[in-house]
Coordinates of C-alpha atoms and ligand atoms in Angstrom, one line a residue:
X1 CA -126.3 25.0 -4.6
X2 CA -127.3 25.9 -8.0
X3 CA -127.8 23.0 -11.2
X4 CA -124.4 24.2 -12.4
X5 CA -121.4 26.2 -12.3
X6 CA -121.5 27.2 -15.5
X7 CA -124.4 28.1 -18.5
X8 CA -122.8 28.1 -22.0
X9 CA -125.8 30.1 -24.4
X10 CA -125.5 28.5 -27.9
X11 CA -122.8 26.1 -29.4
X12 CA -120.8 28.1 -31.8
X13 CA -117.0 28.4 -31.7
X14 CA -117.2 30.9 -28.7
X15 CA -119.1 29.0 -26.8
X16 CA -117.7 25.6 -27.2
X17 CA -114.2 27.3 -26.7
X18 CA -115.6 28.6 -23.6
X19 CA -117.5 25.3 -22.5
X20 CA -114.5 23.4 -22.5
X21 CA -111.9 25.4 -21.4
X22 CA -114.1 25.8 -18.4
X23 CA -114.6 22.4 -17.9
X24 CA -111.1 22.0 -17.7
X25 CA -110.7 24.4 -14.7
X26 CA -113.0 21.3 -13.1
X27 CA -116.5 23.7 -12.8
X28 CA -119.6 21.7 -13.9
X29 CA -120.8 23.1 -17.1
X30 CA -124.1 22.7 -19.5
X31 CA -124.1 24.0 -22.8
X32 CA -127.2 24.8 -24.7
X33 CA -127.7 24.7 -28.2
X34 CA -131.2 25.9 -30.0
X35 CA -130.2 23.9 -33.1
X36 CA -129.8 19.8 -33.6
X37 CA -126.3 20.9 -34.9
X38 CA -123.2 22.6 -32.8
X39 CA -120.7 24.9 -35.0
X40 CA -123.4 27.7 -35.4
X41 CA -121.6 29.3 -38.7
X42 CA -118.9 27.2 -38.7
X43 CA -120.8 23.7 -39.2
X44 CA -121.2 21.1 -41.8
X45 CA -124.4 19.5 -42.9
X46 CA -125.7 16.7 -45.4
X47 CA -127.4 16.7 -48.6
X48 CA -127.9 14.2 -51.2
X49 CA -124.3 12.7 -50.6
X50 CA -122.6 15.8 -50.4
X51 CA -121.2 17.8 -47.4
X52 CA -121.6 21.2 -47.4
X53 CA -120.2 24.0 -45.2
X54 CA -122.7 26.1 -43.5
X55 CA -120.4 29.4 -43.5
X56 CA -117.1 29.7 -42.6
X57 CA -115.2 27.4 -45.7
X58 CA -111.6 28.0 -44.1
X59 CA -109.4 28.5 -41.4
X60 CA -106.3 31.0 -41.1
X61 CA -104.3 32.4 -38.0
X62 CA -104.3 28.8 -36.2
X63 CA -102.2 29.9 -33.2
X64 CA -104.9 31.2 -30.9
X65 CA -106.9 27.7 -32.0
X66 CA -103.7 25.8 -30.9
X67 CA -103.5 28.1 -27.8
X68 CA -106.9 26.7 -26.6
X69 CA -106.3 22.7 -27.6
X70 CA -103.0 23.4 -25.7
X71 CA -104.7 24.6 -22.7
X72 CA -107.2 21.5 -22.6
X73 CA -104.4 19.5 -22.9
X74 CA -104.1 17.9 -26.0
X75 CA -103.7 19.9 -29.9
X76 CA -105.2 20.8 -32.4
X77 CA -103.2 18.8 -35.2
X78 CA -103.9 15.6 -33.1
X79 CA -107.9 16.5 -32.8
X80 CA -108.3 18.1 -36.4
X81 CA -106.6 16.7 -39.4
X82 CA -106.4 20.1 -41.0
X83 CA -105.1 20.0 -45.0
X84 CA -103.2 22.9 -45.8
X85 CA -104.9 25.1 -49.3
X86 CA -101.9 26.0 -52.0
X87 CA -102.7 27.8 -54.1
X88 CA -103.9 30.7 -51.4
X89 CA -106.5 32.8 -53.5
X90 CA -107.4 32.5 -57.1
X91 CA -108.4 36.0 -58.9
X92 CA -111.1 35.9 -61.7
X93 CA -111.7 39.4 -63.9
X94 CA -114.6 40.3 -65.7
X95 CA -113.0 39.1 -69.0
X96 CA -112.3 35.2 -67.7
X97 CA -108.6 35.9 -66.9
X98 CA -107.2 34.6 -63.7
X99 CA -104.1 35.5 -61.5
X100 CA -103.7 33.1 -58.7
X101 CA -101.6 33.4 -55.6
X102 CA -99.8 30.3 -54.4
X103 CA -99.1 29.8 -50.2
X104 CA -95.6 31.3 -50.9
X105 CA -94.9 34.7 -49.9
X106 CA -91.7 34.6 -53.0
X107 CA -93.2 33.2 -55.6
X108 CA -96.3 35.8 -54.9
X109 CA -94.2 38.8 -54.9
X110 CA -93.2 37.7 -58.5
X111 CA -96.6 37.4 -59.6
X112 CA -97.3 40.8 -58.4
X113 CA -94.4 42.0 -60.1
X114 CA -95.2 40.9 -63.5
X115 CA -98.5 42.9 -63.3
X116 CA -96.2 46.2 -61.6
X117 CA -92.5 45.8 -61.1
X118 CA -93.0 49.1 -58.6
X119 CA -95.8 47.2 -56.4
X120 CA -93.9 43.8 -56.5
X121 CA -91.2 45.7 -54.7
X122 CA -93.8 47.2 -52.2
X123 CA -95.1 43.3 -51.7
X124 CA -92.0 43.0 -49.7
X125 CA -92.1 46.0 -47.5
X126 CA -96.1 45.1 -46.9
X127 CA -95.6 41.7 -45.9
X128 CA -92.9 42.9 -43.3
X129 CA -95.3 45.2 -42.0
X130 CA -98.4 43.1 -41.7
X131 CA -96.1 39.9 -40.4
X132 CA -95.2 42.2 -37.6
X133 CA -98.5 43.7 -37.1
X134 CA -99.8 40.2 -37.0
X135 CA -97.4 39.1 -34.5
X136 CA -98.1 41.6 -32.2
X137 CA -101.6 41.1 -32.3
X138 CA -101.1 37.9 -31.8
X139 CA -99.6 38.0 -28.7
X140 CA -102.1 40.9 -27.2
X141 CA -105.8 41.0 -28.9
X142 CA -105.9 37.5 -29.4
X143 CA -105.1 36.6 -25.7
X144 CA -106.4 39.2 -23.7
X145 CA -109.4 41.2 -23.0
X146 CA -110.0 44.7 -24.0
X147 CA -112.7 46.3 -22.1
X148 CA -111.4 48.7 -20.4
X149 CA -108.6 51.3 -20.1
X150 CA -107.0 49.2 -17.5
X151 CA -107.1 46.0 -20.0
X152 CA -105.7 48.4 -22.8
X153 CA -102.9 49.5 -20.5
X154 CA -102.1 45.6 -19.4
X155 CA -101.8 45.1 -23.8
X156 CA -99.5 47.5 -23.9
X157 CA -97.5 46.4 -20.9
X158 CA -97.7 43.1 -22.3
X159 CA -95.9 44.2 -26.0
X160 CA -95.1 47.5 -25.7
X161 CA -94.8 47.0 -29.5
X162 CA -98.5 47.5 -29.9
X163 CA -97.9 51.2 -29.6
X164 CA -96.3 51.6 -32.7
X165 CA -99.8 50.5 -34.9
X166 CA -101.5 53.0 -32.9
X167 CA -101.9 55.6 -36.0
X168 CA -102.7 52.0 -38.5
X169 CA -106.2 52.1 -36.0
X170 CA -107.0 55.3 -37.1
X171 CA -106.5 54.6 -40.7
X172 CA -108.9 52.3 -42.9
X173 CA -108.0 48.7 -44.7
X174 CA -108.1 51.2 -48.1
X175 CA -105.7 53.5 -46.6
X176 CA -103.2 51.0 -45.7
X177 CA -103.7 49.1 -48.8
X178 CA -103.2 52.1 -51.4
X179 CA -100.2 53.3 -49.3
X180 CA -98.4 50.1 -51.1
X181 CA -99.8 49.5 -54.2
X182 CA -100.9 51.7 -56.7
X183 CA -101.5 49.2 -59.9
X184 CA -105.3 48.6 -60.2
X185 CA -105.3 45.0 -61.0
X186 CA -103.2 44.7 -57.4
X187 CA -105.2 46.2 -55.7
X188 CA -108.2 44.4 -57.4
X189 CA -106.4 41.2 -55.6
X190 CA -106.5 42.5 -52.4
X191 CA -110.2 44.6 -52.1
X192 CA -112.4 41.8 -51.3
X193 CA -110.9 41.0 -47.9
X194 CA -112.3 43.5 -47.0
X195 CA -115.8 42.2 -46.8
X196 CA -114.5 39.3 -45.0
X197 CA -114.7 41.7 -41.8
X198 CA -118.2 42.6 -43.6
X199 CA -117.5 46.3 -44.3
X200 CA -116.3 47.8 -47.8
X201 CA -112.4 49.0 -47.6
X202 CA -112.8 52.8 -46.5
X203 CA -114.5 51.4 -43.5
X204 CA -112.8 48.1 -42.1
X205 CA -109.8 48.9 -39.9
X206 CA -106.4 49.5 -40.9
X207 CA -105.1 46.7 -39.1
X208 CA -107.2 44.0 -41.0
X209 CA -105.3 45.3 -44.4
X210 CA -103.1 42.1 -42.8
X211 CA -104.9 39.7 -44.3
X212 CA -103.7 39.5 -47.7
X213 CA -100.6 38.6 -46.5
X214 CA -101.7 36.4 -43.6
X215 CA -103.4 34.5 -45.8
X216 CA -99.9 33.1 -47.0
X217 CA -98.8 32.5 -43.5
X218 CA -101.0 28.9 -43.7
X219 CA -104.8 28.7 -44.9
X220 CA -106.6 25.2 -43.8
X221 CA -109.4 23.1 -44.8
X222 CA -110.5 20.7 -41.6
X223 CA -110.9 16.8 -43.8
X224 CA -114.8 16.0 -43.6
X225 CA -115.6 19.8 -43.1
X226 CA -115.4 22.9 -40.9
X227 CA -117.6 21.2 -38.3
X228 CA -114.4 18.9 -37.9
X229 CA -113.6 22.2 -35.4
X230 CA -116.4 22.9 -33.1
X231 CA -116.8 18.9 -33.0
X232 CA -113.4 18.3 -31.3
X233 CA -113.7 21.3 -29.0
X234 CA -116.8 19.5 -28.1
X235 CA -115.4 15.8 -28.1
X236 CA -112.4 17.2 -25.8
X237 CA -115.1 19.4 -24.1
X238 CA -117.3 16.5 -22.6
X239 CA -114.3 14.5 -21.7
X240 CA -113.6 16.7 -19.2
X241 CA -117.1 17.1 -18.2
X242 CA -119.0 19.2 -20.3
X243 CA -122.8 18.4 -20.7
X244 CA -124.0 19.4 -24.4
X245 CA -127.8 19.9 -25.0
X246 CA -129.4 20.1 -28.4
X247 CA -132.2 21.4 -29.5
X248 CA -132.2 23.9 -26.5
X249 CA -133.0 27.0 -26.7
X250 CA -132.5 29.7 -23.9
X251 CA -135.9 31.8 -23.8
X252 CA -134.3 34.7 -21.0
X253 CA -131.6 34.9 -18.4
X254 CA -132.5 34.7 -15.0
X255 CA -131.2 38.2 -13.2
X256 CA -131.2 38.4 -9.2
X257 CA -129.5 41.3 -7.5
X258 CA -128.1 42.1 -10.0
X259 CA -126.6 38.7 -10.9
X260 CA -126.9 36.4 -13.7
X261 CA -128.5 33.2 -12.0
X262 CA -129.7 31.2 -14.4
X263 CA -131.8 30.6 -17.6
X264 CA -135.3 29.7 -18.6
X265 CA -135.6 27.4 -21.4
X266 CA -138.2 27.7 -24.4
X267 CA -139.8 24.9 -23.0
X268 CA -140.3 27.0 -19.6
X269 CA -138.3 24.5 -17.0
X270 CA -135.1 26.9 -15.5
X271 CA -131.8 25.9 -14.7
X272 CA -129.9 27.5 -12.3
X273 CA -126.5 28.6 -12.5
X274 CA -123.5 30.4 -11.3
X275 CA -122.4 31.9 -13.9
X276 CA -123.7 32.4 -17.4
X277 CA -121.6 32.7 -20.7
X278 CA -123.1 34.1 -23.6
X279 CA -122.0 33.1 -27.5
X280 CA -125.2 35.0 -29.3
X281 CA -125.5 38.2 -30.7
X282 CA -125.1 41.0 -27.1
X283 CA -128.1 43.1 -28.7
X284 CA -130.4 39.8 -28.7
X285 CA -129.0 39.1 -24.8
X286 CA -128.9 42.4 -23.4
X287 CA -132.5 43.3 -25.0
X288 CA -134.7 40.4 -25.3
X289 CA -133.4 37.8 -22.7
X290 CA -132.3 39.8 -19.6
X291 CA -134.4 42.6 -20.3
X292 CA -134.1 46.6 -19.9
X293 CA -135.5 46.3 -16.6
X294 CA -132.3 44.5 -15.5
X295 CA -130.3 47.5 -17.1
X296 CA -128.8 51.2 -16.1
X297 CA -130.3 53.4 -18.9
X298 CA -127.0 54.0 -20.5
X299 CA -126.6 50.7 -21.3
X300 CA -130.1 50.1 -23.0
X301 CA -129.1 52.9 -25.5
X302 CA -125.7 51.8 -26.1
X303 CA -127.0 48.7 -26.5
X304 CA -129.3 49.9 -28.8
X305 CA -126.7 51.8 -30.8
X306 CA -124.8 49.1 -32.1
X307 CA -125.2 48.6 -35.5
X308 CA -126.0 45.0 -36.8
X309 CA -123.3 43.2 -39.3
X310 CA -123.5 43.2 -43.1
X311 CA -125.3 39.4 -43.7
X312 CA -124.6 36.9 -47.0
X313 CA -126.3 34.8 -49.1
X314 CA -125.0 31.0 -49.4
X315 CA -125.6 29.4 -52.2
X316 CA -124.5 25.3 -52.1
X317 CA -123.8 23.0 -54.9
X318 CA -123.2 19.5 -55.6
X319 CA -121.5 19.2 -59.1
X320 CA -121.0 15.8 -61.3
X321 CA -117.8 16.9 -62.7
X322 CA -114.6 19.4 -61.3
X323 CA -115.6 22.8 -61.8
X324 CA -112.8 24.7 -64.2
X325 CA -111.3 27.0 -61.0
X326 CA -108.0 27.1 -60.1
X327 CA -108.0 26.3 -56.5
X328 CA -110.3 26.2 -52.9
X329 CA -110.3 29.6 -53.0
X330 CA -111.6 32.0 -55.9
X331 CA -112.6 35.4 -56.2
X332 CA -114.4 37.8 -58.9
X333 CA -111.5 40.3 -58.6
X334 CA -113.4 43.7 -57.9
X335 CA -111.1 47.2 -56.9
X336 CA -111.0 48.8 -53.6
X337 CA -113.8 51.4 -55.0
X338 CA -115.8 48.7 -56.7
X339 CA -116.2 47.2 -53.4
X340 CA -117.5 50.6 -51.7
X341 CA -119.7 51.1 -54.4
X342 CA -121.6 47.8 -53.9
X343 CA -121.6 48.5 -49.7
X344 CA -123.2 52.3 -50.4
X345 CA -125.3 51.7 -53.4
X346 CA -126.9 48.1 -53.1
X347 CA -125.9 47.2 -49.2
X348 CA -127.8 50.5 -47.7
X349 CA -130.9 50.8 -50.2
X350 CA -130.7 47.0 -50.6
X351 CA -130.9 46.9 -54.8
X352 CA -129.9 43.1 -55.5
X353 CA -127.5 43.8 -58.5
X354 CA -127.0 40.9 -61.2
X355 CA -123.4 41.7 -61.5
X356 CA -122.2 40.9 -57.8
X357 CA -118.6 39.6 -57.2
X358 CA -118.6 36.9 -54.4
X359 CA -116.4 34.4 -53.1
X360 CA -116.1 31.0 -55.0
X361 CA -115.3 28.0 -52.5
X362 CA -114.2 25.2 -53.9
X363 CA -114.0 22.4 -50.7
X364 CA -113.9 19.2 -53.3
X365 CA -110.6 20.8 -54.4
X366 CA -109.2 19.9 -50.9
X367 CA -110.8 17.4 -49.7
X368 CA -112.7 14.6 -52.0
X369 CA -114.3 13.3 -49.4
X370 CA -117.3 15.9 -49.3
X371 CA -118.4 14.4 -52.4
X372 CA -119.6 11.2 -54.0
X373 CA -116.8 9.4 -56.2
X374 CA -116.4 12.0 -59.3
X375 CA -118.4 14.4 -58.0
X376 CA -117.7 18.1 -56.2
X377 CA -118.7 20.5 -54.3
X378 CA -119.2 24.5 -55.0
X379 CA -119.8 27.0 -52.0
X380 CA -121.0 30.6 -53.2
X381 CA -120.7 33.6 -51.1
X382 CA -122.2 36.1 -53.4
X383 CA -123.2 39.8 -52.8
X384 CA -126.3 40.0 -50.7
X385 CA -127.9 41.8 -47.6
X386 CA -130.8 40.9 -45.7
X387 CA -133.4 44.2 -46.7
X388 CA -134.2 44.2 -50.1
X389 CA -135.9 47.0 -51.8
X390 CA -139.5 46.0 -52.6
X391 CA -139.3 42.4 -52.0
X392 CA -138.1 39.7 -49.6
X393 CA -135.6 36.7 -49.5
X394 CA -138.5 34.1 -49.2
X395 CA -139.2 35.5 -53.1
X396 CA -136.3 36.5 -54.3
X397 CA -134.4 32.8 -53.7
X398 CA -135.0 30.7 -56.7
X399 CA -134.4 33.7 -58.9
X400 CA -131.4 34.7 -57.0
X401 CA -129.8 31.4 -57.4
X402 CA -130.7 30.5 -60.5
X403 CA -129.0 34.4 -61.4
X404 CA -125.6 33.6 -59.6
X405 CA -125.5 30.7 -61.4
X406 CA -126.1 32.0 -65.2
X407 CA -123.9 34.6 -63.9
X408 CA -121.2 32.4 -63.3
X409 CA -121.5 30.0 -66.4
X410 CA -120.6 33.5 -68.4
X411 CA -117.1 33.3 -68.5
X412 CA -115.8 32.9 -64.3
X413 CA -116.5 29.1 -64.7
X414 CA -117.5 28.3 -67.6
X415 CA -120.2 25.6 -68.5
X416 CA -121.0 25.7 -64.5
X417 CA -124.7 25.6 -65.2
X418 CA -124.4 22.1 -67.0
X419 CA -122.5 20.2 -64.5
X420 CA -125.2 21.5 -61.2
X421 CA -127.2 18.4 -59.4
X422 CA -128.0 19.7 -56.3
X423 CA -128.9 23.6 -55.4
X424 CA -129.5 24.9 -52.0
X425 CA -129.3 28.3 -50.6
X426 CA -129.0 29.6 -47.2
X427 CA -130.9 33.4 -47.4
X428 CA -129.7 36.3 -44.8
X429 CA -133.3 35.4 -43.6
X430 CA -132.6 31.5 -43.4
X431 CA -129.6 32.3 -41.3
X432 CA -131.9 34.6 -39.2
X433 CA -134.6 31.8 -38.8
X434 CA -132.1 29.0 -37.9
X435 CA -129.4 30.8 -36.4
X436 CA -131.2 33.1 -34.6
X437 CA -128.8 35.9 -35.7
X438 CA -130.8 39.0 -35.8
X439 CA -130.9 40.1 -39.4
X440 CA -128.8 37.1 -40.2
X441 CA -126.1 39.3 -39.0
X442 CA -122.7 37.3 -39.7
X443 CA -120.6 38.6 -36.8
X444 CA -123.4 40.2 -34.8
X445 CA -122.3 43.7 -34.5
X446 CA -120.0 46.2 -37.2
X447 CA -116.7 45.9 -36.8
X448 CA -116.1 49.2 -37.3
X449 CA -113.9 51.5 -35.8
X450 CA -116.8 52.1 -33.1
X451 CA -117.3 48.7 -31.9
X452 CA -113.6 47.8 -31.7
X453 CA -111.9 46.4 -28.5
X454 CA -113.1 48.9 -25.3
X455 CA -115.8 49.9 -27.3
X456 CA -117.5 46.5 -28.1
X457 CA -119.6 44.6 -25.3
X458 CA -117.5 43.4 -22.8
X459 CA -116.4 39.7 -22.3
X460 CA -116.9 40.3 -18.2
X461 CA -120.6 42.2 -18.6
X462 CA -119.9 46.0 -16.8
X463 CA -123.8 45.8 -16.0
X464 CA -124.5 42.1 -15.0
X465 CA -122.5 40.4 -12.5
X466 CA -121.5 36.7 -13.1
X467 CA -122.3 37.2 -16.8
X468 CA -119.8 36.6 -19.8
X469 CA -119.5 37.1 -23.5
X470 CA -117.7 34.9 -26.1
X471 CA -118.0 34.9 -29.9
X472 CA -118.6 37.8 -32.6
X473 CA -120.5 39.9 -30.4
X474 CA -117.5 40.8 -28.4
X475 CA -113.3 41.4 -28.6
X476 CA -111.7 40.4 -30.5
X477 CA -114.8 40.1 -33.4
X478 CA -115.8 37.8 -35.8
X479 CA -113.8 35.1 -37.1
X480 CA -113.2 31.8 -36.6
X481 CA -109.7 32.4 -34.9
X482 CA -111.2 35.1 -33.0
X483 CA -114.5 33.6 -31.5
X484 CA -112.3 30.4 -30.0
X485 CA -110.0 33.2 -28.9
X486 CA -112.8 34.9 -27.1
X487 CA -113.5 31.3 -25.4
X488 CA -110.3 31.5 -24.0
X489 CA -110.2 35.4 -22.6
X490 CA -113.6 34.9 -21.1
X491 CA -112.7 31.6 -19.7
X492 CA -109.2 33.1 -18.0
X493 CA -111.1 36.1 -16.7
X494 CA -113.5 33.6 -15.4
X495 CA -110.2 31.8 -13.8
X496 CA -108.8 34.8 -12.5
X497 CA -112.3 36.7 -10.6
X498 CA -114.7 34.1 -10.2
X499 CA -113.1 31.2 -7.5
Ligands
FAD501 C1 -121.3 32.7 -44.8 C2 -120.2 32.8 -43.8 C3 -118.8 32.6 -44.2 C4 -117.8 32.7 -43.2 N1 -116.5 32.5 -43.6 C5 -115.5 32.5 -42.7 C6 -114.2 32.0 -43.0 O1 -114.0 31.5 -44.2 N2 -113.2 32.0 -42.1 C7 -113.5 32.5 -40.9 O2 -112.6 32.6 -40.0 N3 -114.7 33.0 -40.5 C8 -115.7 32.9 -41.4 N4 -117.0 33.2 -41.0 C9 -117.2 33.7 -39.6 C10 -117.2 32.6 -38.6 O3 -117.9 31.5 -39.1 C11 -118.0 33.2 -37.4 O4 -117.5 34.4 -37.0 C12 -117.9 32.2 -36.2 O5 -118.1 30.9 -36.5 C13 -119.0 32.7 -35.2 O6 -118.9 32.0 -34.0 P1 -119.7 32.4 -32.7 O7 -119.1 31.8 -31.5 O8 -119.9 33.9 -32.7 O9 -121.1 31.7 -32.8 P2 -122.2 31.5 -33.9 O10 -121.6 30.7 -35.1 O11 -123.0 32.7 -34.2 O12 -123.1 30.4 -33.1 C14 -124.0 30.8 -32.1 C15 -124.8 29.6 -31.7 O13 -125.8 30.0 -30.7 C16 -127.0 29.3 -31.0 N5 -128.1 30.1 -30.4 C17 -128.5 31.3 -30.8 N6 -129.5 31.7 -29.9 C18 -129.7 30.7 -29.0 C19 -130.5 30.6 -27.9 N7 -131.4 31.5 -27.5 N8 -130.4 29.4 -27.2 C20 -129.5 28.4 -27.5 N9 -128.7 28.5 -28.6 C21 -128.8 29.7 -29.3 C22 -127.1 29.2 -32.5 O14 -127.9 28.2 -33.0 C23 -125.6 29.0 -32.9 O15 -125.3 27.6 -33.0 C24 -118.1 33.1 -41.9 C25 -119.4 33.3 -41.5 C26 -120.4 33.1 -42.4 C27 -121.9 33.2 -41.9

């Protein structure tokens, strides 16, 4: 009889959603975590009083989150005290001014129509659109695998309203997006999403152009930080059962007959195991811990062709005073083609630009606990990428910072610079380094068109039998919705062919 039923590779969302959703179904299950912290992206960690959010800085799309709490047999209002974030989005413009977008869908379409009575028309007809699009993904991507033809045909079955955003697949986020509004300083509201699937607008999928309205559906801040997430789907995990190992890291999976059956640890002791799930990036499994020798030829090269995820910078700071932004949530408002422009000219040949837009989180707005008494917290997602022409991260970082933060002071919030007492930065090659994502790829592979659904790795592995994959690396993508959604297909696929 082997050590365990189950091997759960790394502790981020996927993984934890997987861990204890299988513990549930009563199989004995060990979950190993390289780092002393769970959460992967989505974790929390402490410096000099303050808290400060590894990655992820909200959550949106709560339903397939409650779906798994459900399913364990409690929910997810009862494990995570979750604040709601009104206003949804704050936009900042080159010269200082601000438009900000509260929770409500109304009063937005009012705001929209001050800047173009035409487009706040078409804010109606768009949030129709997306609302249903969202719903009917809901009740298909979210919930079941898409690996195959046969799992595209069971989607279908399932809503047959799935059909109808068939032709919104083969159109990009831009498309979508300029089919509704045709004011600049709209669309300037609504280009920066984009990135959040970390590809500029012409590339992303249609179907993503949803976000801008599902944002107003119900944005959340867990209190105490986003580790408040991956910490009660471990809490509820190991009260079912689950064993959680830190500072564990898996060296290479154990293949027999084809067969995943079990996992040799960097320290070199194995484990043996029934069945393996996977939460870390499929090129980093497939490749380096199973091995091509373990693999048809085919796969090795398809393997291969997947192309690694845009990665960010992460710049934290503790502030003595409230910084002069309008909510948890701001943005340096850039257009659709502003946003391309940065992916093709400074992404590719990796030229660092001193005029990036970024995202601007704002966690002390939310909750005050992150901070001592007074005192705030400032997340910054600026523009990076993990090659940089002619130099590295390791050099670039105190300039780079320092940069952002001048930057910043200039008129998005002004005085900034005065107020900073505590600076840290998190470097594409920091989150490669303690992360172990490859290139400190943020959701592993592209989300492009290419590596959508059938065409991304597989949650049940085609080429290794007893193997699974949860998180980015596979359907339905990166996210935090999405990697605990993957917990949940892999662990009901492992219900249904795996007694
Ligand atoms: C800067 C940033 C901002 C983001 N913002 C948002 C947001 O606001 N909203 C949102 O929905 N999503 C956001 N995301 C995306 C979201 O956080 C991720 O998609 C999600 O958390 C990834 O979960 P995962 O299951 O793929 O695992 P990961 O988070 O990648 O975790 C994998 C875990 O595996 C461990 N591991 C790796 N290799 C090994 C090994 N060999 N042995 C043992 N353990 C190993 C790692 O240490 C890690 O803990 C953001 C991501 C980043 C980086």
């Amino acid at each position: 009889m082997a050590d365990y039923d189950v091997i759960v590779i790394g502790g981020g969302l996927g993984g934890l959603s997987a861990g204890a959703l299988l513990s549930k179904q009563g199989r004995r299950v060990l979950l190993l975590e390289q780092s002393d912290r769970i959460g992967g992206c989505c974790s929390t960690f402490e410096r000099d009083g303050f808290r400060f959010d590894v990655g992820a800085s909200i959550v949106e799309i709560i339903q397939p989150i409650e779906r798994v709490f459900e399913k364990l047999g409690t929910t997810l209002q009862k494990e995570v005290d979750l604040i709601a974030c009104d206003p949804m989005m704050s936009y900042i413009f080159p010269d200082g001014s601000r438009v900000t977008y509260p929770l409500s869908v109304e009063e937005t379409g009012r705001i929209i129509a001050e800047m173009s009575p035409s487009d706040g028309l078409k804010w109606r007809e768009f949030c129709a659109f997306a609302d249903d699009l969202m719903n009917v993904t809901l009740d298909t991507f979210f919930q079941m695998p898409a690996s195959t033809l046969g799992d595209m045909a069971a989607l279908i079955k399932k809503n047959p309203r799935f059909l109808k955003f068939l032709p919104v697949f083969l159109s990009s986020y831009q498309d979508i997006l300029e089919k509704y509004f045709k004011d600049e300083k709209v669309l300037k509201t609504m280009a920066y999403q984009a990135l959040y699937f970390g590809l500029p607008p012409n590339l992303v999928p249609g179907p993503y152009a949803m976000v801008p309205y599902s944002e107003h559906v119900g944005i959340y801040y867990p209190r105490g930080g986003m580790i408040r997430i991956p910490e009660a789907l471990e809490r509820v995990g190991t009260q079912l059962g689950m064993e959680v190992r830190r500072k564990t890291r898996v060296s290479k999976v154990e293949v027999y007959g084809g067969r995943a059956s079990g996992v040799v640890l960097a320290d070199g002791s194995e484990i043996t195991t029934d069945l393996v799930v996977s939460d870390i990036n499929a090129k980093t499994l497939y490749l380096d811990l199973i091995g091509e020798e373990h693999l048809p030829t085919p796969v090795v090269k398809g393997i291969k062709s997947y192309k690694l995820s845009i990665s960010v910078p992460m710049i934290y700071l503790g502030l003595d005073a409230a910084p002069d932004l309008d909510g948890h949530h701001s943005v340096i408002a850039a257009s659709p083609e502003d946003v391309n422009r940065f992916y093709y000219e400074q992404v590719l040949p990796g030229r660092l630009n001193d005029e990036n837009f970024g995202l601007i989180c704002w966690p002390t707005h939310t909750d005050k606990s992150l901070a001592p008494r007074g005192k705030h917290v400032l997340n910054l997602i600026p523009q990076g990428f993990y090659h940089l022409e002619g130099t590295d991260w390791d050099t670039e970082k105190p300039r780079f910072i320092e940069r952002t933060i001048n930057n910043l002071s200039k008129s998005a919030i002004p005085g900034l610079k005065d107020h900073v007492v505590t600076a840290e930065c998190a470097t594409p090659l920091d989150f490669e380094r303690q992360l172990l994502l490859p290139e400190g790829a943020i959701y592993c592979l592209q989300q492009d068109l290419a590596a959508q659904a059938v065409f991304r790795p597989a949650a049940k592995s085609k080429s290794i039998k007893g193997l699974y994959l949860v998180g980015s690396s596979t359907h339905p993508g990166g996210g935090v919705p999405s990697t605990i959604a993957s917990g949940y297909i892999a662990a009901h696929l492992i219900e249904q062919m795996e007694s």
